[in-house]
Tab-separated table of C-alpha atoms in Angstrom:
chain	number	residue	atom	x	y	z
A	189	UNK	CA	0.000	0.000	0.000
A	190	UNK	CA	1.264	3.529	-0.963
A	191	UNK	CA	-0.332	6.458	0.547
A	192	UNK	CA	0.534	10.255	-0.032
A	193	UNK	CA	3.848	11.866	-0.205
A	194	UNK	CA	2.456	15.452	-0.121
A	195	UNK	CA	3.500	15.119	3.684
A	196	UNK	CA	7.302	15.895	4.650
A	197	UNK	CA	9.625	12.935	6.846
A	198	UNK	CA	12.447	14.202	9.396
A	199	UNK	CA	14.342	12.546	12.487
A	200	UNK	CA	14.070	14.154	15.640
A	201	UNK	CA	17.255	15.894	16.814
A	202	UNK	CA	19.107	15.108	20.416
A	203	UNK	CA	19.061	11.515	20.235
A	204	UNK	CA	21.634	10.106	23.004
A	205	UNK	CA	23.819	6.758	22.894
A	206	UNK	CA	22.114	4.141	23.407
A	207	UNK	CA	18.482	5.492	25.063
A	208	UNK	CA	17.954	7.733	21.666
A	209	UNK	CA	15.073	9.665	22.604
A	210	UNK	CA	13.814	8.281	25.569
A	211	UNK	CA	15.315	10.428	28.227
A	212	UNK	CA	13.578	13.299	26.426
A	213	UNK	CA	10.507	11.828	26.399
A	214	UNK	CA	10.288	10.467	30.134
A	215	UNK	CA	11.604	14.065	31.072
A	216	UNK	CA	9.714	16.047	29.730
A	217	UNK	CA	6.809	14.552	27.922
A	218	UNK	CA	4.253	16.730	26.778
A	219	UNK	CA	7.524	19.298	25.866
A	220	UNK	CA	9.465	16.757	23.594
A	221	UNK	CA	6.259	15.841	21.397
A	222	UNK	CA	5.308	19.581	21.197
A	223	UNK	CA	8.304	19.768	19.476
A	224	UNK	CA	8.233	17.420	17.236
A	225	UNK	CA	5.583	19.312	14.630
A	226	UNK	CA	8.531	21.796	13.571
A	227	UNK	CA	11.070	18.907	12.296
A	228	UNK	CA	8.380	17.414	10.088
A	229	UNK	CA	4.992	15.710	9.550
A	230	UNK	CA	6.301	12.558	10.394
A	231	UNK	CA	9.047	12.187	12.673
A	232	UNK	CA	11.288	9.049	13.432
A	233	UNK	CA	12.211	8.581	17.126
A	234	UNK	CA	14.644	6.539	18.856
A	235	UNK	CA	13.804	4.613	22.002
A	236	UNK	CA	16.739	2.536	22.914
A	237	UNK	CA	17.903	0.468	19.346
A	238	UNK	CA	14.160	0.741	18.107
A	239	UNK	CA	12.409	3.537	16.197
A	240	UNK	CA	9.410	4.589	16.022
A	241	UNK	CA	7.457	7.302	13.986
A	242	UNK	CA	5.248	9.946	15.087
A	243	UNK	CA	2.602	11.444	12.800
A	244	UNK	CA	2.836	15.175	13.755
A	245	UNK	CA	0.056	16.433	10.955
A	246	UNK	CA	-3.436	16.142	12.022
A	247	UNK	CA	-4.961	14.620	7.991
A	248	UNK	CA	-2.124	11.981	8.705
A	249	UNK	CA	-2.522	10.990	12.123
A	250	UNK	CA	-6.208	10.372	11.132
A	251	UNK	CA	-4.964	8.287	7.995
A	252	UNK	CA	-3.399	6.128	10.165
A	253	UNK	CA	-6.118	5.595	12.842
A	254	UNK	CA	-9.135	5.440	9.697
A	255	UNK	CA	-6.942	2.554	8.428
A	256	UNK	CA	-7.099	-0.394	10.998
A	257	UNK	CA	-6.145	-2.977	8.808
A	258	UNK	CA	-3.006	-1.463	7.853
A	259	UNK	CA	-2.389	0.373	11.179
A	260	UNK	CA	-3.314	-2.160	13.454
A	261	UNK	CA	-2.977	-2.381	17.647
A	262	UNK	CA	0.421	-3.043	18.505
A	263	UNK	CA	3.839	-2.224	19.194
A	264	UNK	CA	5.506	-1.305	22.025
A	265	UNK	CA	2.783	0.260	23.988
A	266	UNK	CA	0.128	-2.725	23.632
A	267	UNK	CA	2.186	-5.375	24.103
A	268	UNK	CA	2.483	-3.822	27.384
A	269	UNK	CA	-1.326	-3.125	27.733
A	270	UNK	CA	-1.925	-6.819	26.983
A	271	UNK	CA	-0.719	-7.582	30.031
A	272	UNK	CA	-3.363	-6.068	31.711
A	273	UNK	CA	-6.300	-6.094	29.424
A	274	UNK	CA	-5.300	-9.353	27.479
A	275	UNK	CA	-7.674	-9.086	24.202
A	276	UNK	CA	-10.118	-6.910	25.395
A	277	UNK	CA	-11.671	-4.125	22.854
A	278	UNK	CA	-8.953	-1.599	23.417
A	279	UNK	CA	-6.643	-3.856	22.551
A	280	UNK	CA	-7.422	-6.575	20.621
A	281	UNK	CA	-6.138	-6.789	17.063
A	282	UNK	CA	-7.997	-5.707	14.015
A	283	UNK	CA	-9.294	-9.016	13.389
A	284	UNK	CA	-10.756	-9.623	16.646
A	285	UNK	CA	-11.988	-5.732	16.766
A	286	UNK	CA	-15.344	-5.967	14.648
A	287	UNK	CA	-17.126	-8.801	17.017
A	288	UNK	CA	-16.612	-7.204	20.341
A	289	UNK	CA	-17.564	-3.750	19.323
A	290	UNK	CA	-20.623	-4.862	18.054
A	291	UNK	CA	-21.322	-7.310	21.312
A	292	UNK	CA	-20.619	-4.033	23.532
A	293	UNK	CA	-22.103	-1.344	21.678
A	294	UNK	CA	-25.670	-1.406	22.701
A	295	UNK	CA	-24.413	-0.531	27.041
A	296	UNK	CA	-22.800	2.650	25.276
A	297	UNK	CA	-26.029	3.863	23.692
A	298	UNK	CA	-27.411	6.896	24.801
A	299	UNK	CA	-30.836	5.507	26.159
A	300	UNK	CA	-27.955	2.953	28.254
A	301	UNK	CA	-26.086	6.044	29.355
A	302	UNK	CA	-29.295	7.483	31.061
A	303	UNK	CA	-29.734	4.120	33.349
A	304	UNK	CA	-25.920	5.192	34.762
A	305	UNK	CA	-26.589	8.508	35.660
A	306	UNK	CA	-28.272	7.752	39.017
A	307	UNK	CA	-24.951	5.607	40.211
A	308	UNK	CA	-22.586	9.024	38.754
A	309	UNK	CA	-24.694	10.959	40.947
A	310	UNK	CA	-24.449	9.386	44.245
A	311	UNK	CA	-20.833	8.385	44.107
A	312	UNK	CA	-20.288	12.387	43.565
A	313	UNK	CA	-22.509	12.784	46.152
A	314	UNK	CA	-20.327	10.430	48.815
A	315	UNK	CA	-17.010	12.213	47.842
A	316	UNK	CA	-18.239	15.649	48.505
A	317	UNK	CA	-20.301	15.430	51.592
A	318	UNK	CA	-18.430	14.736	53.466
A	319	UNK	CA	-16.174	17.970	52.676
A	320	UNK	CA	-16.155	21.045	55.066
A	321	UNK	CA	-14.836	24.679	54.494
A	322	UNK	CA	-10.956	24.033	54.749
A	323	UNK	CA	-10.782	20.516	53.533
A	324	UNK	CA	-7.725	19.387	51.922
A	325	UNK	CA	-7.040	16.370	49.621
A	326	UNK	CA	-5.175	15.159	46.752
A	327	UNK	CA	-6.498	15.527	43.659
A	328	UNK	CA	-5.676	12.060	41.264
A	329	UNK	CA	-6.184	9.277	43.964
A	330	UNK	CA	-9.027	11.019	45.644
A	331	UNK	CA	-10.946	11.608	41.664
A	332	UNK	CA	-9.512	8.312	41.053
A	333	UNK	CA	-11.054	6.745	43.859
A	334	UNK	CA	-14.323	8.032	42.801
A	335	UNK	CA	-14.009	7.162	39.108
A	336	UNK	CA	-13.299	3.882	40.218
A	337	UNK	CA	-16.152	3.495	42.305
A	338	UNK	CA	-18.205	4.791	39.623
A	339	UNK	CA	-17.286	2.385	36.431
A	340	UNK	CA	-17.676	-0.745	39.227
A	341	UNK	CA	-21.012	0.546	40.343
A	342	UNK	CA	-22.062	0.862	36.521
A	343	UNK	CA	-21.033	-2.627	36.095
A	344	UNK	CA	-21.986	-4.387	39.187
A	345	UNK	CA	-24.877	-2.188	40.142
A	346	UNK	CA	-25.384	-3.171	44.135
A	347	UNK	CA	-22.294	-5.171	44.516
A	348	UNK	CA	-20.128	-2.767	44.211
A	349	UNK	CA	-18.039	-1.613	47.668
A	350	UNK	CA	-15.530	-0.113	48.737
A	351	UNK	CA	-13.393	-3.074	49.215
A	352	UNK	CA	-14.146	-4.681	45.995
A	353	UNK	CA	-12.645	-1.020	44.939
A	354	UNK	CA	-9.819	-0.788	47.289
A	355	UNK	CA	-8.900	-4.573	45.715
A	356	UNK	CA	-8.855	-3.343	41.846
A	357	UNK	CA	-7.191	-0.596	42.757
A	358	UNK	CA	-4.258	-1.907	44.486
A	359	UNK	CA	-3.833	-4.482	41.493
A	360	UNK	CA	-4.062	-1.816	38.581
A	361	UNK	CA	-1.785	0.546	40.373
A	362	UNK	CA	1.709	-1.212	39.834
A	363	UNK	CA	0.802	-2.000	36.445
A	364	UNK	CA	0.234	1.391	35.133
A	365	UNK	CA	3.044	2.374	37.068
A	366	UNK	CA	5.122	0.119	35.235
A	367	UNK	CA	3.725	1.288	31.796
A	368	UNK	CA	5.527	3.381	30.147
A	369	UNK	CA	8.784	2.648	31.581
A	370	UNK	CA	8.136	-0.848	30.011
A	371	UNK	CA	7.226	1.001	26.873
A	372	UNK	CA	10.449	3.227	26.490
A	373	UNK	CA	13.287	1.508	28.192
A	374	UNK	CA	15.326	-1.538	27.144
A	375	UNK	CA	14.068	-4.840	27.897
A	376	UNK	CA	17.230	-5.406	30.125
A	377	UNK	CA	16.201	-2.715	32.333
A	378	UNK	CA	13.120	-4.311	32.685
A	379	UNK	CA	13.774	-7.737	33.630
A	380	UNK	CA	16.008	-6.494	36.537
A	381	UNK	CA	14.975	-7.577	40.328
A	382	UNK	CA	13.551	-4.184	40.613
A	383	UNK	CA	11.044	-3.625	43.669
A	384	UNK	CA	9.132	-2.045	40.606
A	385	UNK	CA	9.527	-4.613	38.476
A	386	UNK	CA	8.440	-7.310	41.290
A	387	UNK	CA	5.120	-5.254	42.108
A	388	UNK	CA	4.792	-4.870	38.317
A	389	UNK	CA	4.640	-9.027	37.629
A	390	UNK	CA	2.720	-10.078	41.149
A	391	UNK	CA	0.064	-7.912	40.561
A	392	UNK	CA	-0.349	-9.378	36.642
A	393	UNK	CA	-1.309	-12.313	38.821
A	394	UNK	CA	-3.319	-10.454	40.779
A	395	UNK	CA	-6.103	-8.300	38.593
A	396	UNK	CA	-7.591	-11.257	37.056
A	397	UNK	CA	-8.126	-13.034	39.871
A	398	UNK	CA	-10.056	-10.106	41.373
A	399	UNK	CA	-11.965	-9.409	38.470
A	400	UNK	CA	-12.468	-13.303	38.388
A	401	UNK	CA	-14.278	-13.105	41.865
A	402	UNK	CA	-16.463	-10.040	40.692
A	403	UNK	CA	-17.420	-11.742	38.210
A	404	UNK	CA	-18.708	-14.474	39.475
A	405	UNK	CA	-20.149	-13.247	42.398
A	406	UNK	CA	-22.525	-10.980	39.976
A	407	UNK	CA	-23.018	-14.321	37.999
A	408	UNK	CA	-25.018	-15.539	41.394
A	409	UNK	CA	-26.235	-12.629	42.388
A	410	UNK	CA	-27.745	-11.137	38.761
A	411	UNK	CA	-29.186	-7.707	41.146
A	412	UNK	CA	-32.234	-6.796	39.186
A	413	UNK	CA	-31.360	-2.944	38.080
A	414	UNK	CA	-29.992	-2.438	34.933
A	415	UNK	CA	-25.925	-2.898	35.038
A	416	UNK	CA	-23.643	-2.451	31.936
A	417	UNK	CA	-22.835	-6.303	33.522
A	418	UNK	CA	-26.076	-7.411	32.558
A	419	UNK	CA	-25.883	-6.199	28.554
A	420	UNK	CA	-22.313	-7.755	28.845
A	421	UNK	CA	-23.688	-11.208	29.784
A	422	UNK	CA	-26.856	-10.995	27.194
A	423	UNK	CA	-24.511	-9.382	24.568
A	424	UNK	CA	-24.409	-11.805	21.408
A	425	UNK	CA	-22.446	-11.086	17.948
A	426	UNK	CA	-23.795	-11.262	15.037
A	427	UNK	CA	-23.416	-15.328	14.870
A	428	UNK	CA	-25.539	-15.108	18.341
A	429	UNK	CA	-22.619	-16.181	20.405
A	430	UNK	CA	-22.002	-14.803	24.201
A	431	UNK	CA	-18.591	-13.476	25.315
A	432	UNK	CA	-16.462	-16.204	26.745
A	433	UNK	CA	-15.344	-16.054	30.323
A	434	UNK	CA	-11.617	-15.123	29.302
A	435	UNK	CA	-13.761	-12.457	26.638
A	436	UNK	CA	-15.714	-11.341	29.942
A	437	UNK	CA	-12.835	-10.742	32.245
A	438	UNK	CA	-10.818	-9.110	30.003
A	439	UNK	CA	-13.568	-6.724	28.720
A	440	UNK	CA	-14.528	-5.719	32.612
A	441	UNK	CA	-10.681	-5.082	32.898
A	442	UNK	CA	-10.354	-2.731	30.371
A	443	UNK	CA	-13.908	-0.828	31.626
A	444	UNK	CA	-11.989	-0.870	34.788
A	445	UNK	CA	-9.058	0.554	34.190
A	446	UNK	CA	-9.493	2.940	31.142
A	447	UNK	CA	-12.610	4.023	32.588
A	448	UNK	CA	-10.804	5.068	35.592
A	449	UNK	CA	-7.845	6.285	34.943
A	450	UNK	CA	-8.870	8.823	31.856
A	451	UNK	CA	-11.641	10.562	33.806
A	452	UNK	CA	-9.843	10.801	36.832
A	453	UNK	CA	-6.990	12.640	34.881
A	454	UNK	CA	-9.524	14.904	33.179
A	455	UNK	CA	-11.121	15.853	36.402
A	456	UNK	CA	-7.713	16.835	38.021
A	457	UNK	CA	-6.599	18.718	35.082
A	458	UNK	CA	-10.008	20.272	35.160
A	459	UNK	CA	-10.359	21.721	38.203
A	460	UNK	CA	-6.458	22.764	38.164
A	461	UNK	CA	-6.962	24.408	34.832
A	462	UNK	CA	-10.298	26.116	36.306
A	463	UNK	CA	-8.099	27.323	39.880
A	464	UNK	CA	-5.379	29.492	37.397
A	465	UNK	CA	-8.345	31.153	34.894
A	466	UNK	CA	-10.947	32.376	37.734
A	467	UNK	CA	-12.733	33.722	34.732
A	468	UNK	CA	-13.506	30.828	33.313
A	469	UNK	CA	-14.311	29.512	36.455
A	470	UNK	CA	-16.927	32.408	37.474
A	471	UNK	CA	-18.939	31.712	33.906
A	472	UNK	CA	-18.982	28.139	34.908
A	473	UNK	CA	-20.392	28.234	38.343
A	474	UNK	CA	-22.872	31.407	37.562
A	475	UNK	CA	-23.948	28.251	34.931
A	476	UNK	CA	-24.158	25.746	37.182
A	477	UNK	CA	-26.593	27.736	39.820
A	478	UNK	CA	-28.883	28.715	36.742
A	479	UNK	CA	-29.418	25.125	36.218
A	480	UNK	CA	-29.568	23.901	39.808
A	481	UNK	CA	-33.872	23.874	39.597
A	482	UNK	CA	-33.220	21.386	36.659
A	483	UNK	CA	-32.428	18.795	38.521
A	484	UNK	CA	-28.589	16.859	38.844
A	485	UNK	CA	-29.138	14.807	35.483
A	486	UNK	CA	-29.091	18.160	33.545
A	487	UNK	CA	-26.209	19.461	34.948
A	488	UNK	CA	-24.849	17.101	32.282
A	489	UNK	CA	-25.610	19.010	29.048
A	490	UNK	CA	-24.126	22.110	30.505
A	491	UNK	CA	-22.622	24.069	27.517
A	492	UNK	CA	-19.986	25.778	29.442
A	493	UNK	CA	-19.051	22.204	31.682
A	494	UNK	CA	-18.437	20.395	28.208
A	495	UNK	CA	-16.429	22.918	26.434
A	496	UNK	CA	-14.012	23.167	30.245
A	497	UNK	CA	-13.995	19.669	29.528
A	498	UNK	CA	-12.870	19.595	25.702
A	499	UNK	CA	-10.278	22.197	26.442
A	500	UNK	CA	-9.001	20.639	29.775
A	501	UNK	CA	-8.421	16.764	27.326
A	502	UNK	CA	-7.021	19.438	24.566
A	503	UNK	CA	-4.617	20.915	26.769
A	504	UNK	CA	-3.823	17.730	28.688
A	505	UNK	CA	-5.257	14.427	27.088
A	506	UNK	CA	-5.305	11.832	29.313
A	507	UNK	CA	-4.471	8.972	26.881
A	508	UNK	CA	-1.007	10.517	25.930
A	509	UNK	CA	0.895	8.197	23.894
A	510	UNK	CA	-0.146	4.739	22.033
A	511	UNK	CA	1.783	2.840	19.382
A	512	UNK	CA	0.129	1.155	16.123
A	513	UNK	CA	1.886	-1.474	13.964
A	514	UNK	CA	2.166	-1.390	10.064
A	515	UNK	CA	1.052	-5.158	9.137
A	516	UNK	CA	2.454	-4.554	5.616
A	517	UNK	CA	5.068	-2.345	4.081
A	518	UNK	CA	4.337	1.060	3.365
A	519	UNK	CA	5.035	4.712	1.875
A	520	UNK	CA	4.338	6.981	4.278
A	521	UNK	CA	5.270	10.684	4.226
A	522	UNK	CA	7.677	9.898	1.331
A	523	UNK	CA	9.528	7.162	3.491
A	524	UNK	CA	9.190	3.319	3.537
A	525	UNK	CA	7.987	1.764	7.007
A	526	UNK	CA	8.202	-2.240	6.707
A	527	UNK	CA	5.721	-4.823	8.212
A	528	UNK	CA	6.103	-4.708	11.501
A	529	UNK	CA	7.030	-1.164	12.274
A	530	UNK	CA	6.115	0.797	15.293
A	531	UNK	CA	3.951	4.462	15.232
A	532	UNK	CA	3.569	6.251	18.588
A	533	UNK	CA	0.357	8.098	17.863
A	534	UNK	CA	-0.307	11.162	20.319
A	535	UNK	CA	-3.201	14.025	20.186
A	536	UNK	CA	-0.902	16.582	21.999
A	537	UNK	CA	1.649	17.217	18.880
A	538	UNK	CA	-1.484	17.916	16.896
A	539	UNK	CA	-3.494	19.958	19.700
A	540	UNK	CA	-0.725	22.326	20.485
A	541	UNK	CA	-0.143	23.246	16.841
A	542	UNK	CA	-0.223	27.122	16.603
A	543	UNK	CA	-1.913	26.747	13.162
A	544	UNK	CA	-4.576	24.838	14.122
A	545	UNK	CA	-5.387	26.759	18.174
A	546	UNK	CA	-4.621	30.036	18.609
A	547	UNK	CA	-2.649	30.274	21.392
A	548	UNK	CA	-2.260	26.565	22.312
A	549	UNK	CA	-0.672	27.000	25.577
A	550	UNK	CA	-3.882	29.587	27.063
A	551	UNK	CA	-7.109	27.581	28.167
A	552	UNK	CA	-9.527	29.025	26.608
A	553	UNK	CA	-13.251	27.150	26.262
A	554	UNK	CA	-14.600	29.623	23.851
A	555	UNK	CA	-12.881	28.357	21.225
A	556	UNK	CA	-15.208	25.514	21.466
A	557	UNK	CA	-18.205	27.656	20.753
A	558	UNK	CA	-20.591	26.729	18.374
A	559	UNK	CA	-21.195	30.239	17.096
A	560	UNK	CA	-17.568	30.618	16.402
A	561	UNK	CA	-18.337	28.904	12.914
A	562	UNK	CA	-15.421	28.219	10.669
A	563	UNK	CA	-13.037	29.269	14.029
A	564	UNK	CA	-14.075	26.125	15.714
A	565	UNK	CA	-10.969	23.671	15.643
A	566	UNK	CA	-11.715	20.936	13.200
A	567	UNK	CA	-12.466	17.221	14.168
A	568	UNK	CA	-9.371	16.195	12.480
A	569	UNK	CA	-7.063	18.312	15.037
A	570	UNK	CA	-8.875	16.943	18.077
A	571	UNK	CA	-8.405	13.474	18.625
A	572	UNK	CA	-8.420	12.711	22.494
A	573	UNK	CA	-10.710	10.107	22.564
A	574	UNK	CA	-8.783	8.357	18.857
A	575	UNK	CA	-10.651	8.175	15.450
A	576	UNK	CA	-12.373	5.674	13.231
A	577	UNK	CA	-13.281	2.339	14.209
A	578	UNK	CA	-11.290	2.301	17.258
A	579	UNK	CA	-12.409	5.599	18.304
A	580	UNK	CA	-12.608	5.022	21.863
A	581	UNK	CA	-16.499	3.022	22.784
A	582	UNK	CA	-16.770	5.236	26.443
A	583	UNK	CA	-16.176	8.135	24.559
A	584	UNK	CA	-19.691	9.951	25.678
A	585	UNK	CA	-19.803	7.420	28.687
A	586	UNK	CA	-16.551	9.561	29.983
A	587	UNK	CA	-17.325	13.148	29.112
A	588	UNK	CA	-21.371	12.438	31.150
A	589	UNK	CA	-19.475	11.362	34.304
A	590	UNK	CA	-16.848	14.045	34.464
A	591	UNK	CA	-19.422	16.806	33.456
A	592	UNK	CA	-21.962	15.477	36.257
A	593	UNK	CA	-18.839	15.252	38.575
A	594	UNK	CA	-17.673	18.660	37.274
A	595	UNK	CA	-20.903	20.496	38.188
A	596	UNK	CA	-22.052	18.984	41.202
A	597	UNK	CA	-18.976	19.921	42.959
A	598	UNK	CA	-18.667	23.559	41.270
A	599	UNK	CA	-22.153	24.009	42.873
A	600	UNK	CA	-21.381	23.645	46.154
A	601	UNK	CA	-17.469	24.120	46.621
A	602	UNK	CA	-14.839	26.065	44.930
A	603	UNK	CA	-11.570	24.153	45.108
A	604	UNK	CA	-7.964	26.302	44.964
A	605	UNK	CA	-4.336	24.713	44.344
A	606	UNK	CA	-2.683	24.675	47.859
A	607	UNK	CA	0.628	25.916	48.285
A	608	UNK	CA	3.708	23.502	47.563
A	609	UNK	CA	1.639	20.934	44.836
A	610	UNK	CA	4.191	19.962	41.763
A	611	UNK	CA	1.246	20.702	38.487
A	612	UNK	CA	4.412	19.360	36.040
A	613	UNK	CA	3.193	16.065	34.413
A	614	UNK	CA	4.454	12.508	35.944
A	615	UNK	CA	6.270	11.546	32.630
A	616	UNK	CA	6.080	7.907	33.429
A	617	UNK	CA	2.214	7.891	33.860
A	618	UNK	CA	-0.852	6.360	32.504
A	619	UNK	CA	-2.405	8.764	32.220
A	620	UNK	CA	-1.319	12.294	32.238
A	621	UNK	CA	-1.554	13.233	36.037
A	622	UNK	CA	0.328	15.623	38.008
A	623	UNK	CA	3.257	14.894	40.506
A	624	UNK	CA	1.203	16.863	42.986
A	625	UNK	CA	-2.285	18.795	43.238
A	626	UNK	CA	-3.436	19.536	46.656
A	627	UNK	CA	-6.613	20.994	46.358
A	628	UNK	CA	-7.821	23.409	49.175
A	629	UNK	CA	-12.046	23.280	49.624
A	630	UNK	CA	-14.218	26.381	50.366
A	631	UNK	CA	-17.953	26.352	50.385
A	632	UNK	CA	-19.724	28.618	47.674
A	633	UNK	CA	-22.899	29.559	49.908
A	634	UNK	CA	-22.275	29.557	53.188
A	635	UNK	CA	-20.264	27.134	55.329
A	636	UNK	CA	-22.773	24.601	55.851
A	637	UNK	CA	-23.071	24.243	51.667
């Protein structure tokens, strides 16, 4: 297959003995690919002796992800996922892809999305009331801890508690820790008797036997409200076969985990984002009290909460960095790639372009507006949630519980960055999170709230 050549091909500069690039990219992460756009439209990287290529130009990073068959799941990145999510839809290959979309689809419907919206609210509600004027917490593992509780209470319904959350947790943890390292470094590095690398393999062992026991407890349960469990254990393909057991657990994994992780990210970013632009923050909340009378649910389709949210996975996308595979060789940007080669696909070298956002590095939410016509950025230079077939399936699922999330806590508290939190980006995370956000809580009316 030859595509286009109207594209230009460069290597990055600064690439060291032996790690190449990787250094760069641990260090600094969201700085090195930021850079990469002015080198060329599609860049080669070195991490350790392999390269990889990084499509810099919006049209071509949404060639590659239209073209599944070509650009499949793989590389460095999801070898590593595998681990954890085995062959579950974000990371099967191509070939498995088709059936378990299609088995999953109908929980990510919007008439399913309204049956969750009643477990969003109340785990909001059990983070925040207990808050009082003065209250000080950490942002990621305290949004974290409520994202989690959230996807497991969409899934089991009843069933889900604090222990059963406390039990995920701890196994995921390690493993996303281990990540990216495991994506960048040399293989030698990890294979050493690290403490890192120990947590890393005993909880591998670990997640699916938890998720194994959750399973199977809902199995004899089967609670009668609707559970995005339930469509999971009627879902049939198109040859009316159910998801296997291994199918099952590895699908709940990846709910579990990607579900988690992403929103708690985007909720952290959010509300630091919102502390530094008071503005912003002021139009939000005046919207927020308007539509108080509506009732919780509406808070939802909030203009203002969406486009904070668009900007905030703009700005900061949670899922960073992810590598396709070519399965045969290709022309790409007027260089050959042969079967087998690896493309680390990222939104943030295409959503801090200067061409395509004014003023990439101001949040600005207006620039999601509607009204703003042929101003609005174009779908091809946002692309936090992917594109095509494997555009991500909780796409909607994710931007409902951080908006509800979002605006029930903006109508009661207003949260400000305490003195001594470290806002630069962990560079070994999954995902994007800051080393440090201590958020500071003061009631909005009165100190009851």
């Amino acid at each position: 297959m030859t595509t286009t050549t109207e594209f230009t091909f460069a290597t990055a500069p600064g690439a060291l003995p032996i790690l190449g690039h990787a250094p760069h990219l641990m260090r600094d992460p969201l700085g090195f690919l930021a850079s990469l756009p002015a080198h060329g439209d599609l860049v080669a990287i070195r991490l350790g002796p392999q390269h990889a290529y990084v499509p810099c130009h919006p049209e071509l990073l949404r060639q590659l992800l239209a073209d599944d068959r070509t650009y499949d799941k793989g590389g460095l990145f999801y070898d590593r996922l595998r681990d954890m999510f085995g062959d579950g839809l974000a990371t099967c290959p191509q070939a498995h892809h088709r059936r378990q979309r299609r088995a999953l689809q109908p929980a990510f419907r919007t008439a399913s999305l309204r049956n969750y919206i009643g477990g969003m609210e109340k785990e909001t509600d059990a983070l925040i009331s207990p808050w009082h004027d003065g209250h000080t917490f950490e942002a990621f593992p305290s949004f974290r801890h409520l994202s989690m509780r959230t996807v497991m209470r969409t899934l089991f319904g009843t069933l889900c508690t604090d222990a059963r959350a406390t039990a995920v947790q701890a196994a995921v943890n390690p493993l996303l820790a281990g990540l990216v390292p495991r994506t960048v470094l040399p293989e030698i590095v990890t294979r050493l008797p690290l403490p890192s690398n120990l947590r890393y393999t005993k909880a591998l062992d670990e997640l699916p036997a938890v998720v194994d026991r959750l399973v199977e407890d809902f199995r004899h349960a089967r609670p009668e409200e609707a559970t995005l469990m339930s469509l999971m254990l009627d879902a049939r393909d198109e040859d009316g076969r159910p998801l296997s057991a291994r199918e099952l657990r590895d699908q709940v994994v990846t709910l579990l985990v990607s579900g988690t992780e992403t929103t708690a990210s985007a909720l952290t970013w959010a509300f630091l984002l919102l502390a530094e632009n008071p503005q912003v923050r002021d139009q939000l909340e005046e919207e927020v009290d308007r539509s108080l009378g509506d009732g919780p649910a509406h808070l939802a389709q909030l203009p203002i909460v969406r486009r904070v949210l668009l900007e905030t996975l703009r700005m900061r996308p949670s899922a960073w960095l992810f590598t396709r595979v070519t399965r045969t060789r290709v022309t790409l940007a007027g260089h050959v790639l042969e079967s087998g080669a690896t493309l680390f696909l990222s939104p943030h070298p295409i959503q801090s372009r200067p061409d395509l956002f004014d003023w990439p590095e101001r949040f600005a939410p207006d620039r999601w507006v509607p009204e703003h016509g042929a101003a609005l950025p174009h779908s091809s230079s946002f692309v936090s949630f992917g594109h095509g077939a494997r555009k991500c399936i909780g796409d909607e699922y994710s931007l409902l519980e951080s908006a509800l999330a979002l605006a029930a806590v903006s109508a009661r508290w207003r949260l400000e960055v305490e003195p001594g939190s470290d806002t630069r980006p962990v560079s070994t995370a999954t995902p994007l999170r800051p080393r440090s956000l201590r958020l500071r809580v003061t009631a909005r009316h009165g100190a009851s709230a």
